[in-house]
mmCIF file of C-alpha atoms and ligand atoms in Angstrom:
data_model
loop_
_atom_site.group_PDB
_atom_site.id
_atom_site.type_symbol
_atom_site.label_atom_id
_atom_site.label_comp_id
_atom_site.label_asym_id
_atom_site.label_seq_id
_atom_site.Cartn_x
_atom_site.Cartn_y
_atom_site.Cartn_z
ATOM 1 C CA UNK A 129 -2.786 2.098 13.905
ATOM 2 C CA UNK A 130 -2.633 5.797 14.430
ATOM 3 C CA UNK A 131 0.085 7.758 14.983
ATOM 4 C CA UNK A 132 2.530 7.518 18.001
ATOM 5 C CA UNK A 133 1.291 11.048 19.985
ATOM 6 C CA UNK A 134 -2.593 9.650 20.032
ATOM 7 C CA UNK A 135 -3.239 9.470 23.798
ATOM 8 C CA UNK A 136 -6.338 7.430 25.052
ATOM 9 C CA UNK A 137 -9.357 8.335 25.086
ATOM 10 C CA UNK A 138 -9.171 8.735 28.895
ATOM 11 C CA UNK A 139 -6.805 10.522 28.703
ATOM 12 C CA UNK A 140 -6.742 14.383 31.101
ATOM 13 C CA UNK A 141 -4.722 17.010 29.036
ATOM 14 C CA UNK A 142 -2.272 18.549 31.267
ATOM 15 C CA UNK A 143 -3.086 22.605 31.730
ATOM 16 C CA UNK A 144 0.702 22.933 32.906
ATOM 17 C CA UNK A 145 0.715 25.753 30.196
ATOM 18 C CA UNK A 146 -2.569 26.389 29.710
ATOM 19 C CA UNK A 147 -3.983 27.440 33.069
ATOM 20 C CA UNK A 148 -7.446 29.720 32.579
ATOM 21 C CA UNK A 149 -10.482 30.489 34.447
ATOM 22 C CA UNK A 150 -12.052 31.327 31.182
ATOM 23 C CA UNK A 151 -13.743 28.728 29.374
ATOM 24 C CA UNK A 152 -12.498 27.245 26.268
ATOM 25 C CA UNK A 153 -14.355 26.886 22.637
ATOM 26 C CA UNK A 154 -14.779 23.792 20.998
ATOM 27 C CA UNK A 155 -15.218 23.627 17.506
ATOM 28 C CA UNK A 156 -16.889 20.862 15.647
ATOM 29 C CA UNK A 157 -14.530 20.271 12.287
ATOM 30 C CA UNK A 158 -16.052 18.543 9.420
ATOM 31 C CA UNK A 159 -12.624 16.810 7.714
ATOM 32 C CA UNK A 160 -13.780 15.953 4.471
ATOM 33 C CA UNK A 161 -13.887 12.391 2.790
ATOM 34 C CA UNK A 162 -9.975 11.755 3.222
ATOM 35 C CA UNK A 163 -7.927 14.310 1.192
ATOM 36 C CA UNK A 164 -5.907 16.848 3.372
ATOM 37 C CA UNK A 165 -6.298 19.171 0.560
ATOM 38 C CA UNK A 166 -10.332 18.838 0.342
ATOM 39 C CA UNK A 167 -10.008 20.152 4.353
ATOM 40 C CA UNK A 168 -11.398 24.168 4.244
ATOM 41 C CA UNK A 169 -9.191 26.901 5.657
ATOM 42 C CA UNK A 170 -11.179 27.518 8.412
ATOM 43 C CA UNK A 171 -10.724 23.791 9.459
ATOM 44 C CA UNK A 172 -6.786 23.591 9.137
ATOM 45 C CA UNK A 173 -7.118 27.163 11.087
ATOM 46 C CA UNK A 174 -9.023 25.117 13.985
ATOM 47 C CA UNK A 175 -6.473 22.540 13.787
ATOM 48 C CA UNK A 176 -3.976 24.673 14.541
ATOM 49 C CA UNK A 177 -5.201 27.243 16.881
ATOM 50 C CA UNK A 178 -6.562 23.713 19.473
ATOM 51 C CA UNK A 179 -5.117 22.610 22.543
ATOM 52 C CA UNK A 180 -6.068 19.280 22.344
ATOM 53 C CA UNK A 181 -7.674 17.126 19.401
ATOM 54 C CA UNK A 182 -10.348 14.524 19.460
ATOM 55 C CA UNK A 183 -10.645 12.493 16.403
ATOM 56 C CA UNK A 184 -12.372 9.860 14.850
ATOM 57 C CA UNK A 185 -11.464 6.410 12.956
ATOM 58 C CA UNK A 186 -12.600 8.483 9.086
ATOM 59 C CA UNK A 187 -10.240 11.019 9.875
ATOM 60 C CA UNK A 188 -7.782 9.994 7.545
ATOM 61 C CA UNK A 189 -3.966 9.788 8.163
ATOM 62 C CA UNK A 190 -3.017 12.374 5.928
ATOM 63 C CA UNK A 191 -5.507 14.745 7.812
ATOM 64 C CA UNK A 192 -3.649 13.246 11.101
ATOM 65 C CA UNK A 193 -0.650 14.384 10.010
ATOM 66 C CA UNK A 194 -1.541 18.107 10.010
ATOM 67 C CA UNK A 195 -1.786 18.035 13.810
ATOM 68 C CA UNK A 196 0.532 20.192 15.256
ATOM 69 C CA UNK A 197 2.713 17.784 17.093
ATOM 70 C CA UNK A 198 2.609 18.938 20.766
ATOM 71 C CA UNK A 199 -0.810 18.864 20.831
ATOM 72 C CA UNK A 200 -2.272 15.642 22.476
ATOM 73 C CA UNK A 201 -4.728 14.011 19.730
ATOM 74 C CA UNK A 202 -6.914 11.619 21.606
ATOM 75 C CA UNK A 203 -8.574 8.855 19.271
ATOM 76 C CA UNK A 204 -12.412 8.548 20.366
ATOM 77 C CA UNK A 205 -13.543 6.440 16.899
ATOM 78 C CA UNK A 206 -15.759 3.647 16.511
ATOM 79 C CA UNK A 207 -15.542 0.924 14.986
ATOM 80 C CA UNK A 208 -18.431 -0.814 13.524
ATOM 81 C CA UNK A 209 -20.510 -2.909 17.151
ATOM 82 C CA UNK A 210 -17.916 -1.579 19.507
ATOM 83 C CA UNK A 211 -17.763 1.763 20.534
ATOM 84 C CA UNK A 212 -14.192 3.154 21.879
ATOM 85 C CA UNK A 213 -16.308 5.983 23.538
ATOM 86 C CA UNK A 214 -19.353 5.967 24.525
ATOM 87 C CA UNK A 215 -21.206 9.062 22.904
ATOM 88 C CA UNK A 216 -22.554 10.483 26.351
ATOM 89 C CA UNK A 217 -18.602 10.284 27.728
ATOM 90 C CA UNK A 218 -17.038 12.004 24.871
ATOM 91 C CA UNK A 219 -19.554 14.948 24.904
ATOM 92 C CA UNK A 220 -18.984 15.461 29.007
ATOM 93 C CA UNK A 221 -14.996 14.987 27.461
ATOM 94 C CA UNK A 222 -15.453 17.905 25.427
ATOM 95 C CA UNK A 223 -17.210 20.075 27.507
ATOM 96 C CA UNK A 224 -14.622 19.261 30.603
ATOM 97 C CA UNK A 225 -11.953 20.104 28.073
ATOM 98 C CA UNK A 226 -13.866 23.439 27.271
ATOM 99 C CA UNK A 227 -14.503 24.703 30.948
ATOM 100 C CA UNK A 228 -10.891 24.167 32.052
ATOM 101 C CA UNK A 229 -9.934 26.781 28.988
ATOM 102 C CA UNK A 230 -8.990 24.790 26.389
ATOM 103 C CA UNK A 231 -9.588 25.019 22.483
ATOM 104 C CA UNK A 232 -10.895 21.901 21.263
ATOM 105 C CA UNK A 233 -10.993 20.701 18.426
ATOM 106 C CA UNK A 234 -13.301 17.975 17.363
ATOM 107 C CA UNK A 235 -12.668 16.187 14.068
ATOM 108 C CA UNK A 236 -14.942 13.945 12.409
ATOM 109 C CA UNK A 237 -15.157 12.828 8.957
ATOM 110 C CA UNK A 238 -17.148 14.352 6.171
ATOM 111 C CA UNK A 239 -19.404 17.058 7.517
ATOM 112 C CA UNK A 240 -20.528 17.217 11.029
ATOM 113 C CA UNK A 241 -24.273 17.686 10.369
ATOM 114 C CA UNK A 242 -24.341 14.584 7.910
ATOM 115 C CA UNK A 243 -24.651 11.121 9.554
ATOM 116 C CA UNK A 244 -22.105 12.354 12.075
ATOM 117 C CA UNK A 245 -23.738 13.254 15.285
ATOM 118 C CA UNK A 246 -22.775 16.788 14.946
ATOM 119 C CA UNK A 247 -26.536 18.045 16.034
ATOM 120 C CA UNK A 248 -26.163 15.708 19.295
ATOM 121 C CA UNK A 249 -22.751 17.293 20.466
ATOM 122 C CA UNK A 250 -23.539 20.804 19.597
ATOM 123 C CA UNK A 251 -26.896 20.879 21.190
ATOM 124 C CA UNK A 252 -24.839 18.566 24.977
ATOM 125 C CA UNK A 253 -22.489 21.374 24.279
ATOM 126 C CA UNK A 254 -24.762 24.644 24.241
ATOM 127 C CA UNK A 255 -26.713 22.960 26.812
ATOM 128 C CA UNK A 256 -23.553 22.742 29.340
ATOM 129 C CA UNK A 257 -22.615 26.291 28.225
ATOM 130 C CA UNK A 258 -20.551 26.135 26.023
ATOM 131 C CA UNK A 259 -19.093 27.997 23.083
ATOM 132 C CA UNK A 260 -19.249 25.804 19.956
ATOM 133 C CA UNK A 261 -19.105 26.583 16.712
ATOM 134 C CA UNK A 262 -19.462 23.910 13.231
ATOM 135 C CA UNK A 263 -16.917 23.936 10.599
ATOM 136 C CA UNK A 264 -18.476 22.091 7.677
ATOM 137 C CA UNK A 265 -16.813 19.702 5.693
ATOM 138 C CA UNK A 266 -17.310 18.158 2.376
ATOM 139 C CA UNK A 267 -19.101 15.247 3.072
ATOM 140 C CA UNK A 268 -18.568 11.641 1.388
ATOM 141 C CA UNK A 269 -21.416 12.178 -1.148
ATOM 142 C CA UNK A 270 -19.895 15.253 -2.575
ATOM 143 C CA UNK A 271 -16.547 14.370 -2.652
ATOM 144 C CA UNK A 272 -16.508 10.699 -3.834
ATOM 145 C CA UNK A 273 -18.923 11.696 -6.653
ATOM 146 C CA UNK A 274 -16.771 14.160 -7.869
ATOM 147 C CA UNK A 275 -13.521 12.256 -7.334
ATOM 148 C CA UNK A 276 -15.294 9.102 -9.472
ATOM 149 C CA UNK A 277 -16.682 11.209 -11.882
ATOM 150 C CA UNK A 278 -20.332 11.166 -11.042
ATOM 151 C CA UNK A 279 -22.263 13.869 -10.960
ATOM 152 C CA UNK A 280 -24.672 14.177 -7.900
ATOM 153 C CA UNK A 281 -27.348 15.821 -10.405
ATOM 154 C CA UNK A 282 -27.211 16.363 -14.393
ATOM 155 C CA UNK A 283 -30.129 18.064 -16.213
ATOM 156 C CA UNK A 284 -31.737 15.838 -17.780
ATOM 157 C CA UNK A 285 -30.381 13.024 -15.977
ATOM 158 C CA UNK A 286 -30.824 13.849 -12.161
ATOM 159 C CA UNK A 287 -32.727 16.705 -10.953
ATOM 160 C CA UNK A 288 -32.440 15.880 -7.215
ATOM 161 C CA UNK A 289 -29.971 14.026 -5.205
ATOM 162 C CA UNK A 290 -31.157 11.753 -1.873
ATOM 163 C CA UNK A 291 -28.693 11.211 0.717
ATOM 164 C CA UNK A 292 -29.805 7.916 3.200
ATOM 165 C CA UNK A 293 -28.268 6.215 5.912
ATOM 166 C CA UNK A 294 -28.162 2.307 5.177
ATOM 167 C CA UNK A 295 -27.509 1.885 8.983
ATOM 168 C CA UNK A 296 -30.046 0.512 11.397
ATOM 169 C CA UNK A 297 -30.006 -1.639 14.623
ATOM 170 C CA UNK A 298 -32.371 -4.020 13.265
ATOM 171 C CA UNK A 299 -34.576 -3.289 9.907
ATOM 172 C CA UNK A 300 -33.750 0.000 8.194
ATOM 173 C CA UNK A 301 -36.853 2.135 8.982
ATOM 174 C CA UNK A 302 -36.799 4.095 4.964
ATOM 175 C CA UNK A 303 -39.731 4.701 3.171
ATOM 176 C CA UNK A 304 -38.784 2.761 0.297
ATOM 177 C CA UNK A 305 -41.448 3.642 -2.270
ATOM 178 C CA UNK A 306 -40.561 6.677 -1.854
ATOM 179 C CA UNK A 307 -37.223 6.549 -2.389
ATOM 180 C CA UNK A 308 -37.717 4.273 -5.399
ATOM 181 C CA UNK A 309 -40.479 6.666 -7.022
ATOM 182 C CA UNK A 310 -37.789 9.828 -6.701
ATOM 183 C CA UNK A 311 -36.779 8.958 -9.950
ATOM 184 C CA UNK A 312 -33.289 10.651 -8.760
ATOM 185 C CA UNK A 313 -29.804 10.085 -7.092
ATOM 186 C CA UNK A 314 -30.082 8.282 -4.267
ATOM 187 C CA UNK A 315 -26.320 7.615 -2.308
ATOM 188 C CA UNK A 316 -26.167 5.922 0.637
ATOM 189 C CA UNK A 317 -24.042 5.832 3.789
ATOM 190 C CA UNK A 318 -23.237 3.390 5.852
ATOM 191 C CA UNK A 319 -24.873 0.793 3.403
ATOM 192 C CA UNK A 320 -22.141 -1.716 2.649
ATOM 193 C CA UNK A 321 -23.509 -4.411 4.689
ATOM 194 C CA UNK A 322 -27.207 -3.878 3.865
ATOM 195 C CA UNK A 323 -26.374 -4.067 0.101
ATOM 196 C CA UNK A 324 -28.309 -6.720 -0.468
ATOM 197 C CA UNK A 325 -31.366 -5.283 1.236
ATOM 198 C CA UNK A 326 -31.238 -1.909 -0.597
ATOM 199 C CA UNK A 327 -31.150 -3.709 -3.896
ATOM 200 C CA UNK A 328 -34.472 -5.903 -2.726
ATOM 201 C CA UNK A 329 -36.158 -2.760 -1.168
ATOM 202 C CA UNK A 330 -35.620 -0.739 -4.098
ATOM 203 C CA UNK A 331 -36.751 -3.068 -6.901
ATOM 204 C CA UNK A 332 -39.594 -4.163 -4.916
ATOM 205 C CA UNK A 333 -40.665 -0.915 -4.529
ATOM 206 C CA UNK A 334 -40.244 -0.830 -8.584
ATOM 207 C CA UNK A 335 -37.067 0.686 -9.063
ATOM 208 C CA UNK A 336 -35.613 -1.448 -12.003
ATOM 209 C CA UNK A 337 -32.765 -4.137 -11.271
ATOM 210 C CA UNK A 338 -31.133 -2.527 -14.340
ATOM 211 C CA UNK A 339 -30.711 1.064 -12.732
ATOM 212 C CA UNK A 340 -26.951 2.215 -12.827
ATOM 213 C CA UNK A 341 -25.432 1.670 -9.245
ATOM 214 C CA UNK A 342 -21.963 2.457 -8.240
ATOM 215 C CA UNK A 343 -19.751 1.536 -4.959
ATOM 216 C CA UNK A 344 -17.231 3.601 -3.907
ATOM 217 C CA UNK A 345 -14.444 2.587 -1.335
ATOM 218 C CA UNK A 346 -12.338 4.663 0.207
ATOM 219 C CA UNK A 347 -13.052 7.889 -2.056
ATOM 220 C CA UNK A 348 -10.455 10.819 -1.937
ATOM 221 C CA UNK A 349 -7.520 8.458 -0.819
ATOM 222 C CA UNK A 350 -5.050 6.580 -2.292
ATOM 223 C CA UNK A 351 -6.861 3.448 -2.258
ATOM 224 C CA UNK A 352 -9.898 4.845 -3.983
ATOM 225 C CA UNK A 353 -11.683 2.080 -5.713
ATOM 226 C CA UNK A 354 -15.176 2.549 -7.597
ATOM 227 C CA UNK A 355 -17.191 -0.078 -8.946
ATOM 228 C CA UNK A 356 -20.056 0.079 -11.236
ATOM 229 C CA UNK A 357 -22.802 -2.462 -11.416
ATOM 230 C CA UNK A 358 -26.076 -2.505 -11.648
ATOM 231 C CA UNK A 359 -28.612 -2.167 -8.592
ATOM 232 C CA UNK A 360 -29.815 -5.996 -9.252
ATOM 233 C CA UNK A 361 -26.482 -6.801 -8.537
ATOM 234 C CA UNK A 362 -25.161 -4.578 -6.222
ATOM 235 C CA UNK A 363 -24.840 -7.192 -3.112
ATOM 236 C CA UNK A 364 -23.151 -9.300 -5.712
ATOM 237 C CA UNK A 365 -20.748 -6.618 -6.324
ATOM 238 C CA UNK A 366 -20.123 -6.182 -2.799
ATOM 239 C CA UNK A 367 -19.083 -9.863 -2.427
ATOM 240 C CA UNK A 368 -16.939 -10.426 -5.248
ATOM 241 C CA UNK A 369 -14.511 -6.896 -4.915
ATOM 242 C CA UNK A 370 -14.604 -7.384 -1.245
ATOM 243 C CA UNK A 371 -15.632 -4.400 -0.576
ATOM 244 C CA UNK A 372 -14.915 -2.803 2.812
ATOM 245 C CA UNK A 373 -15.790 0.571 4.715
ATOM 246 C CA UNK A 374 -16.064 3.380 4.512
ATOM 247 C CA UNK A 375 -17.704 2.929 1.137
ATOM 248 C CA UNK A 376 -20.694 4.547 -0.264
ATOM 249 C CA UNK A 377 -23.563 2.922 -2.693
ATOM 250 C CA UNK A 378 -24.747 5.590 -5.434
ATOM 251 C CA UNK A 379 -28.009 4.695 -6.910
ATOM 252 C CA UNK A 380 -29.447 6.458 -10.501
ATOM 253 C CA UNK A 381 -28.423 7.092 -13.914
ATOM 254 C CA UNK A 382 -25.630 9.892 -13.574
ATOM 255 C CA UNK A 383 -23.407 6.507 -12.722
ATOM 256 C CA UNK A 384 -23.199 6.125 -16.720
ATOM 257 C CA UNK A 385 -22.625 9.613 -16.797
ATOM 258 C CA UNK A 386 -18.553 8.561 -15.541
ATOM 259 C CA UNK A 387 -18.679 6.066 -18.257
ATOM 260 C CA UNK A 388 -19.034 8.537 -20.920
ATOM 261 C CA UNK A 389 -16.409 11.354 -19.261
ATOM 262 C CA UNK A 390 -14.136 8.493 -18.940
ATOM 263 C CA UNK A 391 -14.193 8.011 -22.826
ATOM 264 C CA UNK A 392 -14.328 11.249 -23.496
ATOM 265 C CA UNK A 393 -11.408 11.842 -21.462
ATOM 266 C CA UNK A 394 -9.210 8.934 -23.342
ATOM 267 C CA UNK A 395 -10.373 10.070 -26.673
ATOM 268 C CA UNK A 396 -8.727 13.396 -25.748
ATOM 269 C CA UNK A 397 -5.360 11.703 -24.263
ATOM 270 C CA UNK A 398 -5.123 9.459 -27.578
ATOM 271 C CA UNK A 399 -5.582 12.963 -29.834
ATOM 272 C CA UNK A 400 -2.809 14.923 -27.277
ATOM 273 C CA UNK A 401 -0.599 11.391 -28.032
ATOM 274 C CA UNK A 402 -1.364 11.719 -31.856
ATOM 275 C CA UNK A 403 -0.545 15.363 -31.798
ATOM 276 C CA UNK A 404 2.964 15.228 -29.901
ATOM 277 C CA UNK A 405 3.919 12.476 -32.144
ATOM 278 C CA UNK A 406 3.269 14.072 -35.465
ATOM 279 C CA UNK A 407 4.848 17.265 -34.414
HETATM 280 N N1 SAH B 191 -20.162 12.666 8.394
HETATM 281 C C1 SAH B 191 -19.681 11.820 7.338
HETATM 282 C C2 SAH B 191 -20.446 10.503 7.258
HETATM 283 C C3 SAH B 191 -20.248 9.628 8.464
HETATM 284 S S1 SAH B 191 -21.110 8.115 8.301
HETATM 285 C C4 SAH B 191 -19.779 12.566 6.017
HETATM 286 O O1 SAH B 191 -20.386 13.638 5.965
HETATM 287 O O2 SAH B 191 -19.213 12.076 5.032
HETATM 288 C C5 SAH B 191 -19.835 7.054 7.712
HETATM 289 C C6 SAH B 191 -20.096 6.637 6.284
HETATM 290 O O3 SAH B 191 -19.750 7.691 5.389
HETATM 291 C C7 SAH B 191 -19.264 5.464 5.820
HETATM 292 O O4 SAH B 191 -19.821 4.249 6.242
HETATM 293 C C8 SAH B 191 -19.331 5.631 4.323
HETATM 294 O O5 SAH B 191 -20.575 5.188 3.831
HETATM 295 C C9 SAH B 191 -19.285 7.131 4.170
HETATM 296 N N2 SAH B 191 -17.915 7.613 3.937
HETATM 297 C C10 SAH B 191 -17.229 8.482 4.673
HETATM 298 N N3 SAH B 191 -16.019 8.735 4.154
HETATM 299 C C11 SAH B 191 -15.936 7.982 3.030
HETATM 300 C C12 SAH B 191 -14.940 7.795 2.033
HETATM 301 N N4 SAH B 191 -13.769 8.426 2.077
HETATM 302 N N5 SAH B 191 -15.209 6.958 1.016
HETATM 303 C C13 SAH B 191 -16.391 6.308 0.946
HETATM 304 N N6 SAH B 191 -17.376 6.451 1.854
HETATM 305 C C14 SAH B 191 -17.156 7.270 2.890
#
């Protein structure tokens, strides 16, 4: 599933080479949404400059492939109820790395401070001693939105966009009529199988079943797909295309806003097409 030089998660990196008494740095690297080109510089810099590379399941292959290729890359993701490494082990992972005088880099999808546990590692990390630094990253909201041709705000559309985790151990503790009284973009993470609940929350909080709602899967990748539908049927939605993860819901009325760039956009093809053939 990922590529042949990922080494377990148990895995010791070898200091053979790398023998230091001074500690190492580990740098938290936001990767983006999926798109090796949507990675900063600073990020590719970390990349290259690390001894050893921890990365997660959104951390897509074409982001994968930019690891240099002697350095070990050690797969710590999770997939969704079972945990390949426990949260408390990877952090005393990276900080072991760190204080035998190693770079580390730790790559997670998106942006480190958004839904992705950057706060809890950088403050196990600081708290051990050790240098850390964030690299941000464009996180799914932002880079979906503008890959499907939503904008997160629009004046006169949007003035405010909401970003909400949709993932919860039992109930999803949101104030909902607050969320529904925003009158703005709401996008949610993690939200795929809660679908139906959103949709329920929302209008019963008096957002209307009619509001524009969009689902995107897999956004920046090949395999982008983006569905529009309505928030009264969004679980619907989610049932019928099948959708899987990592997808992300997108709640207001900038949705119809990709609607009318999408015709806009043909119109222009079809006048580009008229023009080439009447020259
Ligand atoms: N830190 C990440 C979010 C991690 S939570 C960030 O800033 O983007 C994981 C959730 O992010 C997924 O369940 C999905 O809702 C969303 N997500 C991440 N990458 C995505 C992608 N390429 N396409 C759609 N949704 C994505």
């Amino acid at each position: 599933m990922h590529n042949q030089r990922t080494q377990k998660a148990s895995t010791v990196v070898s200091l053979n080479n790398k023998a230091s008494h001074q500690q190492g740095k580990v740098w938290l690297v936001g990767a983006g949404p999926g798109d090796a080109d949507l990675l900063t510089v600073k990020a590719v810099r970390a990349i290259e400059s690390a001894d050893v590379i921890f990365f997660d399941q959104l951390v897509s292959g074409d982001i994968r492939e930019l690891f240099p290729k002697q350095v070990p890359a050690i797969y710590v993701g999770k997939v969704k109820n079972c945990h390949s490494v426990a949260q408390s082990d990877l952090n005393q992972m990276l900080v072991e790395h760190a204080q035998r005088g190693l770079n580390v880099c730790r790559i997670k999808g998106g942006d480190p401070f958004v839904f992705g546990r950057g706060g809890e590692e950088l403050l196990e990390l600081r708290q051990a001693g050790c240098e850390a630094e964030v690299i941000p990253g464009i996180t799914a909201a932002s880079g979906c939105a503008t890959s499907a041709d939503i904008p997160l705000t629009h004046r006169g559309v949007s003035q405010g966009c909401t970003l909400v985790t949709g993932h919860g151990e039992k109930e999803l503790n949101l104030n909902w009529q607050a969320l529904a009284g925003l009158n703005h973009t709401l996008v949610f993470y993690m939200g795929v199988t809660r679908a139906g609940l959103i949709s329920q929350q929302l209008t019963n909080a008096g957002l209307s079943a009619k509001t524009p709602a969009a689902i995107i899967e897999n956004g920046c990748r090949d395999n982008q797909r983006v569905i529009t539908t309505e928030l009264g049927t969004l679980s619907d939605a989610v049932s019928e295309h099948n959708v899987k993860s990592p997808a992300l819901i997108m709640v207001g009325d900038v949705v119809n806003l990709a609607q009318q760039l999408n015709v806009i956009e043909s119109q222009l093809k079809d006048a580009s097409h008229y023009q080439s053939l009447s020259a």
